[in-house]
Amino acid sequence: MVAGKNIFELKDFSFYYGDFLAVKSVNLGIEARKITAIIGPSGCGKSTLLRSLNRMNDLILTSRVEGEVLFHGVDIYRKDTDVIELRKRVGMVFQKPNPFPSSVYENVCYGPRIRGIKKKSQLDEIVENALVRADLWKEVKDKLHESGMSLSGGQMQRLCIARSLAQEPEVLLFDEPTSALDPISTANIENLLQELRKTITIVIVTHNMQQAARISDYTAFMYLGELIEFGETDTIFVNPYNKLTEEYITGRFG
Amino acid sequence: MTETFRDARAPIDALRKRGRNLTESFFLSLIRLLGSVGALILFAILFFVAYNGIHILSWEFITQPPLDAMTKGGIFPVIVGTVLLTMLCMIVVMPIGVTTAIFLSEYAKPGLLLKIVMMSIYTLAGVPSVVFGLFGLAVFVVTLNFGMSLLAGSLTLAIMVLPYIISTSEEALKAVPYSFKEASLACGATKWQTIRKVILPTALPGILTGAILGTAKVSGETAPIMFTAAAFFTTGLPRSVFEPVMALPYHIYVLATAGTHIEETRPIQYGTALTLIVLVLGMNLLGIILRSRQRKKRAW
Ligand SMILES: Nc1ncnc2c1ncn2[C@@H]1O[C@H](COP(=O)(O)OP(=O)(O)O)[C@@H](O)[C@H]1O
Ligand SMILES: [Mg+2]
């Protein structure tokens, strides 16, 4: 892998909750415009690692990091980092769809609005664009002013994706985005991710190994806070280098 | 083997369960009984006041000032006084209460200081209202020289109801799901933007319900206004916040205990009491309906 293509570069990155070391000295590169999947048994630090990429872990008062997370070559844990700008460029979609209790329209233009965009025509355009990209426009174009919470689970999750897309992010982080969804909604989201990959870098945490195998270009396998193996998805699933990885993907534990 | 074991235990299980059901149904009946006693007392009071006061209630009664040494006429300035006291009190207490609640739920770091602040608030909520009255007398009436006035009374009421507003607002803020906060921050919102655009609007119905129930509390209080705002009799409506006002609870107290016309004014006493009860119960009812509707409507 060529270092220059990596949008994120983790260098000896460790994450502590208080005294508890949740991510242990991880070295990892995330290539631009590819899908990188993070897999591993529950509690192994996948979410922690993912949330370190847009500093969502800042909310936890007792947390502490060591090492570096380079975004375009700059460490985002430097003191002078503009976390607001970082989170605009590195968006996040959560496990449980979490639209705001407002209309579909207001949900999507939440980010643009807080950045001071007021013009109706401009907001309309942003909302339509984002909903089209999230493959939701056809389903909601007649109920833009109905509550975002009245949608189905899969639609809500795509609404959350649209809300992130409205910010024109470079990277989207997904934390088990389909684990609360039915198989059809899951397939829709997987197709959507394939489409988004053409323009956006995607990092996805998933519990579902088939999903990682289906959609990702690279896979990282974590175990007890450590990055055990990282490589092209085809290699990892067909010919894993590490014994633990092999045991995990063949379903012998997890 | 396992089967026999289970069979042997079965009768014991059944026995234990029945014992539990017995105690449970005993306590359930007890709770029902005590609950009905409470409701019965409420209805008895309502009936008593309504029975004695309803015949005096009229359009004139609520729109005219008292006449002939308060033995005749209505209670218009008394109603206006209570409304003004309550409104001014809420105008003062809401911004302070909600701001404090935001600070406590969103900014304060857990620790000794926060614990002390919370303890103080809870303790303040348990202080008898006459103590607030004396405090208001000392601070607003005397030290700040507001005199017996609408302003002094409202501020005293505000201090009294502040802990209640803080705790209901804080509860409403805390009930906003963490996932909304996360979603907002992940969109690149600042903490303050998140509070203003997501947390406050989501908590607003709960905060308003607290405000309505607080209003009901305040409008029925006598002790805090007795030394700070309430006048025995005023010739008209107050022209500024530095003038004393008449108020419903105090009016009842005055008519029933002072002066030479205690028996003659009985109907007016009951009429005033009925007005006050209708006002307070009405607001409480509104608050309770709003609260239960929010709980049902809540989609998260
Ligand atoms: N806020 C927190 N405070 C303390 N420990 C935490 C916190 N969040 C997660 N952990 C711990 O960190 C470890 C990794 O958690 P997480 O990253 O959520 O795992 P995963 O997403 O792989 O299931 C777990 O052992 C978990 O208990
Ligand atoms: Mg997780």
Short mmCIF file of C-alpha atoms in Angstrom, two decimals, chain B residues 3-292:
data_model
loop_
_atom_site.label_atom_id
_atom_site.label_comp_id
_atom_site.label_asym_id
_atom_site.label_seq_id
_atom_site.Cartn_x
_atom_site.Cartn_y
_atom_site.Cartn_z
CA GLU B 3 -37.41 -34.64 35.38
CA THR B 4 -37.98 -36.19 38.80
CA PHE B 5 -36.03 -33.43 40.39
CA ARG B 6 -38.19 -30.79 38.75
CA ASP B 7 -41.38 -32.63 39.67
CA ALA B 8 -40.33 -32.83 43.29
CA ARG B 9 -39.82 -29.09 43.42
CA ALA B 10 -43.00 -28.13 41.69
CA PRO B 11 -45.40 -28.13 44.68
CA ILE B 12 -42.99 -26.01 46.72
CA ASP B 13 -42.78 -23.47 43.93
CA ALA B 14 -46.53 -23.29 43.69
CA LEU B 15 -46.79 -22.75 47.42
CA ARG B 16 -44.24 -19.98 47.46
CA LYS B 17 -45.92 -18.23 44.61
CA ARG B 18 -49.29 -18.26 46.35
CA GLY B 19 -47.73 -16.76 49.47
CA ARG B 20 -46.27 -14.00 47.38
CA ASN B 21 -49.56 -13.36 45.67
CA LEU B 22 -51.25 -13.05 49.04
CA THR B 23 -48.90 -10.39 50.39
CA GLU B 24 -49.02 -8.65 47.06
CA SER B 25 -52.78 -8.48 46.96
CA PHE B 26 -52.86 -7.33 50.59
CA PHE B 27 -50.58 -4.41 49.86
CA LEU B 28 -52.40 -3.64 46.66
CA SER B 29 -55.67 -3.37 48.60
CA LEU B 30 -53.99 -1.21 51.22
CA ILE B 31 -52.62 1.12 48.57
CA ARG B 32 -56.03 1.28 46.90
CA LEU B 33 -57.69 2.09 50.22
CA LEU B 34 -55.24 4.85 51.14
CA GLY B 35 -55.41 6.23 47.61
CA SER B 36 -59.20 6.39 47.79
CA VAL B 37 -59.02 8.12 51.17
CA GLY B 38 -56.78 10.77 49.61
CA ALA B 39 -59.14 11.27 46.69
CA LEU B 40 -62.11 11.32 49.05
CA ILE B 41 -60.60 14.10 51.16
CA LEU B 42 -59.87 16.12 48.04
CA PHE B 43 -63.45 15.76 46.83
CA ALA B 44 -64.81 16.58 50.28
CA ILE B 45 -62.85 19.84 50.37
CA LEU B 46 -63.86 20.68 46.81
CA PHE B 47 -67.49 19.95 47.55
CA PHE B 48 -67.44 21.92 50.80
CA VAL B 49 -65.92 25.01 49.19
CA ALA B 50 -68.03 24.76 46.05
CA TYR B 51 -71.23 24.23 48.04
CA ASN B 52 -70.59 27.34 50.11
CA GLY B 53 -69.07 29.52 47.43
CA ILE B 54 -70.80 28.73 44.18
CA HIS B 55 -73.84 30.93 44.71
CA ILE B 56 -71.79 34.09 45.06
CA LEU B 57 -69.75 33.48 41.90
CA SER B 58 -70.92 35.76 39.12
CA TRP B 59 -69.52 37.94 36.41
CA GLU B 60 -69.78 40.89 38.81
CA PHE B 61 -67.92 38.99 41.53
CA ILE B 62 -64.83 38.53 39.38
CA THR B 63 -64.94 41.92 37.62
CA GLN B 64 -65.75 44.34 40.44
CA PRO B 65 -63.68 45.69 43.32
CA PRO B 66 -64.72 45.05 46.92
CA LEU B 67 -67.27 47.53 48.30
CA ASP B 68 -68.56 48.61 51.71
CA ALA B 69 -65.55 47.58 53.80
CA MET B 70 -65.22 44.44 51.66
CA THR B 71 -68.58 43.07 52.73
CA LYS B 72 -69.96 43.52 49.23
CA GLY B 73 -68.73 43.74 45.67
CA GLY B 74 -66.24 41.44 44.02
CA ILE B 75 -62.60 40.46 44.06
CA PHE B 76 -61.29 41.88 40.78
CA PRO B 77 -58.14 43.57 42.18
CA VAL B 78 -57.48 40.46 44.22
CA ILE B 79 -57.44 38.25 41.11
CA VAL B 80 -55.32 40.79 39.24
CA GLY B 81 -52.89 40.94 42.15
CA THR B 82 -52.40 37.18 42.20
CA VAL B 83 -52.00 37.05 38.41
CA LEU B 84 -49.42 39.85 38.48
CA LEU B 85 -47.48 38.34 41.37
CA THR B 86 -47.41 34.96 39.66
CA MET B 87 -46.50 36.28 36.23
CA LEU B 88 -43.69 38.50 37.45
CA CYS B 89 -42.42 35.64 39.58
CA MET B 90 -42.32 33.26 36.60
CA ILE B 91 -40.69 35.89 34.36
CA VAL B 92 -37.91 36.18 36.92
CA VAL B 93 -37.55 32.54 37.88
CA MET B 94 -37.70 30.80 34.47
CA PRO B 95 -34.49 32.20 32.93
CA ILE B 96 -32.56 31.68 36.16
CA GLY B 97 -33.99 28.22 36.78
CA VAL B 98 -33.48 26.94 33.23
CA THR B 99 -29.98 28.38 32.98
CA THR B 100 -29.04 26.72 36.27
CA ALA B 101 -30.53 23.44 35.08
CA ILE B 102 -28.55 23.64 31.82
CA PHE B 103 -25.40 24.29 33.79
CA LEU B 104 -26.07 21.40 36.16
CA SER B 105 -26.99 18.87 33.49
CA GLU B 106 -24.59 19.84 30.70
CA TYR B 107 -21.59 21.66 32.11
CA ALA B 108 -21.01 20.86 35.77
CA LYS B 109 -18.36 18.20 36.29
CA PRO B 110 -19.37 15.52 38.75
CA GLY B 111 -17.66 16.06 42.04
CA LEU B 112 -17.94 17.50 45.53
CA LEU B 113 -18.99 20.98 44.37
CA LEU B 114 -21.84 19.63 42.26
CA LYS B 115 -22.97 17.43 45.15
CA ILE B 116 -23.04 20.43 47.50
CA VAL B 117 -25.00 22.51 44.99
CA MET B 118 -27.53 19.72 44.45
CA MET B 119 -27.89 19.20 48.20
CA SER B 120 -28.51 22.91 48.69
CA ILE B 121 -31.20 22.92 46.03
CA TYR B 122 -32.97 19.93 47.55
CA THR B 123 -32.73 21.44 51.02
CA LEU B 124 -34.06 24.76 49.75
CA ALA B 125 -37.05 22.93 48.30
CA GLY B 126 -37.89 21.61 51.75
CA VAL B 127 -37.74 24.93 53.61
CA PRO B 128 -41.19 26.03 54.92
CA SER B 129 -42.64 28.87 52.88
CA VAL B 130 -42.96 31.23 55.83
CA VAL B 131 -39.17 31.24 56.08
CA PHE B 132 -39.03 32.52 52.51
CA GLY B 133 -41.52 35.19 53.56
CA LEU B 134 -39.23 36.36 56.36
CA PHE B 135 -36.22 36.22 54.05
CA GLY B 136 -38.09 38.35 51.49
CA LEU B 137 -39.04 40.80 54.21
CA ALA B 138 -35.46 41.16 55.36
CA VAL B 139 -33.84 41.30 51.93
CA PHE B 140 -36.29 42.83 49.44
CA VAL B 141 -38.63 44.86 51.61
CA VAL B 142 -36.13 46.25 54.12
CA THR B 143 -32.56 45.98 52.85
CA LEU B 144 -33.22 46.69 49.17
CA ASN B 145 -35.98 49.07 50.23
CA PHE B 146 -38.60 47.81 47.75
CA GLY B 147 -41.21 48.15 50.52
CA MET B 148 -44.28 45.92 50.66
CA SER B 149 -44.66 45.62 46.93
CA LEU B 150 -45.49 43.55 43.89
CA LEU B 151 -41.76 43.37 43.15
CA ALA B 152 -40.72 42.21 46.63
CA GLY B 153 -43.50 39.59 46.66
CA SER B 154 -42.69 38.25 43.20
CA LEU B 155 -38.99 37.97 43.98
CA THR B 156 -39.76 36.14 47.22
CA LEU B 157 -42.06 33.74 45.39
CA ALA B 158 -39.38 33.32 42.72
CA ILE B 159 -36.80 32.26 45.29
CA MET B 160 -39.29 29.87 46.84
CA VAL B 161 -40.16 28.14 43.56
CA LEU B 162 -36.63 28.25 42.12
CA PRO B 163 -35.57 24.79 43.37
CA TYR B 164 -38.70 23.27 41.89
CA ILE B 165 -38.10 24.90 38.50
CA ILE B 166 -34.45 23.84 38.55
CA SER B 167 -35.25 20.23 39.32
CA THR B 168 -38.13 19.87 36.82
CA SER B 169 -36.05 21.55 34.10
CA GLU B 170 -33.04 19.43 34.89
CA GLU B 171 -35.17 16.32 34.70
CA ALA B 172 -36.51 17.41 31.31
CA LEU B 173 -32.99 18.09 30.03
CA LYS B 174 -31.66 14.79 31.32
CA ALA B 175 -34.50 12.95 29.57
CA VAL B 176 -33.15 14.06 26.17
CA PRO B 177 -31.52 10.93 24.72
CA TYR B 178 -27.75 10.88 24.57
CA SER B 179 -28.01 9.79 20.94
CA PHE B 180 -29.42 13.21 19.94
CA LYS B 181 -26.46 14.90 21.54
CA GLU B 182 -24.08 12.53 19.76
CA ALA B 183 -25.78 13.07 16.42
CA SER B 184 -25.53 16.83 16.78
CA LEU B 185 -21.87 16.81 17.77
CA ALA B 186 -21.04 14.39 14.97
CA CYS B 187 -22.56 16.94 12.58
CA GLY B 188 -19.92 19.40 13.74
CA ALA B 189 -22.10 21.37 16.10
CA THR B 190 -20.55 23.03 19.13
CA LYS B 191 -21.76 22.16 22.59
CA TRP B 192 -23.74 25.38 22.87
CA GLN B 193 -25.32 24.87 19.43
CA THR B 194 -26.26 21.37 20.49
CA ILE B 195 -27.89 22.69 23.65
CA ARG B 196 -29.75 25.47 21.84
CA LYS B 197 -30.86 23.59 18.73
CA VAL B 198 -31.39 20.07 19.96
CA ILE B 199 -31.46 19.67 23.72
CA LEU B 200 -33.55 22.71 24.69
CA PRO B 201 -36.24 22.26 22.01
CA THR B 202 -36.54 18.58 22.88
CA ALA B 203 -36.79 19.35 26.59
CA LEU B 204 -39.07 22.36 26.16
CA PRO B 205 -42.43 20.63 26.69
CA GLY B 206 -41.12 19.16 29.94
CA ILE B 207 -39.74 22.51 31.05
CA LEU B 208 -43.05 24.23 30.29
CA THR B 209 -44.98 21.60 32.21
CA GLY B 210 -42.74 22.30 35.20
CA ALA B 211 -43.42 26.01 34.73
CA ILE B 212 -47.19 25.49 34.74
CA LEU B 213 -47.10 23.31 37.85
CA GLY B 214 -44.77 25.89 39.44
CA THR B 215 -47.27 28.63 38.60
CA ALA B 216 -50.00 26.65 40.30
CA LYS B 217 -47.78 26.27 43.38
CA VAL B 218 -46.93 29.97 43.51
CA SER B 219 -50.42 31.33 43.02
CA GLY B 220 -51.76 29.56 46.09
CA GLU B 221 -49.03 30.60 48.54
CA THR B 222 -49.87 32.92 51.43
CA ALA B 223 -46.86 32.99 53.72
CA PRO B 224 -44.25 34.31 51.27
CA ILE B 225 -46.41 37.31 50.29
CA MET B 226 -47.85 38.06 53.70
CA PHE B 227 -44.91 40.22 54.78
CA THR B 228 -43.67 41.23 51.36
CA ALA B 229 -46.46 42.18 48.99
CA ALA B 230 -49.99 41.58 50.12
CA ALA B 231 -52.22 44.50 51.00
CA PHE B 232 -55.28 44.31 53.21
CA PHE B 233 -57.07 46.58 50.78
CA THR B 234 -56.06 48.71 47.81
CA THR B 235 -58.25 51.31 46.18
CA GLY B 236 -57.39 50.31 42.66
CA LEU B 237 -54.94 48.28 40.62
CA PRO B 238 -51.22 48.80 41.23
CA ARG B 239 -49.64 51.46 39.04
CA SER B 240 -46.08 50.23 39.47
CA VAL B 241 -44.20 47.20 40.75
CA PHE B 242 -43.37 49.12 43.91
CA GLU B 243 -46.96 49.14 45.10
CA PRO B 244 -48.53 46.45 47.25
CA VAL B 245 -51.25 44.27 45.76
CA MET B 246 -54.16 42.24 47.02
CA ALA B 247 -53.93 38.49 46.45
CA LEU B 248 -56.37 35.60 46.59
CA PRO B 249 -54.88 33.50 49.42
CA TYR B 250 -54.17 36.53 51.57
CA HIS B 251 -57.63 37.94 50.92
CA ILE B 252 -59.22 34.80 52.32
CA TYR B 253 -56.96 34.97 55.35
CA VAL B 254 -57.79 38.63 55.95
CA LEU B 255 -61.55 38.26 55.57
CA ALA B 256 -61.62 35.18 57.77
CA THR B 257 -59.48 36.47 60.62
CA ALA B 258 -59.42 40.25 60.75
CA GLY B 259 -61.95 43.02 60.95
CA THR B 260 -65.43 43.22 62.36
CA HIS B 261 -67.31 41.59 59.51
CA ILE B 262 -66.04 38.05 59.66
CA GLU B 263 -69.47 36.44 59.59
CA GLU B 264 -70.88 38.85 57.01
CA THR B 265 -68.07 38.15 54.58
CA ARG B 266 -68.30 34.33 54.77
CA PRO B 267 -69.82 34.02 51.29
CA ILE B 268 -67.06 36.19 49.85
CA GLN B 269 -64.46 34.08 51.66
CA TYR B 270 -65.85 30.93 50.11
CA GLY B 271 -66.20 32.59 46.73
CA THR B 272 -62.55 33.68 46.85
CA ALA B 273 -61.45 30.24 47.98
CA LEU B 274 -63.40 28.64 45.17
CA THR B 275 -61.83 31.00 42.64
CA LEU B 276 -58.37 30.15 43.95
CA ILE B 277 -59.02 26.42 43.95
CA VAL B 278 -60.37 26.49 40.41
CA LEU B 279 -57.34 28.46 39.30
CA VAL B 280 -54.80 26.18 40.99
CA LEU B 281 -56.53 22.91 40.12
CA GLY B 282 -57.05 24.11 36.55
CA MET B 283 -53.36 24.78 36.14
CA ASN B 284 -52.39 21.54 37.80
CA LEU B 285 -54.75 19.65 35.54
CA LEU B 286 -53.31 21.40 32.49
CA GLY B 287 -49.79 20.53 33.64
CA ILE B 288 -50.67 16.90 34.27
CA ILE B 289 -52.44 16.52 30.93
CA LEU B 290 -49.49 18.08 29.12
CA ARG B 291 -47.10 15.78 30.90
CA SER B 292 -49.00 12.61 30.14
#
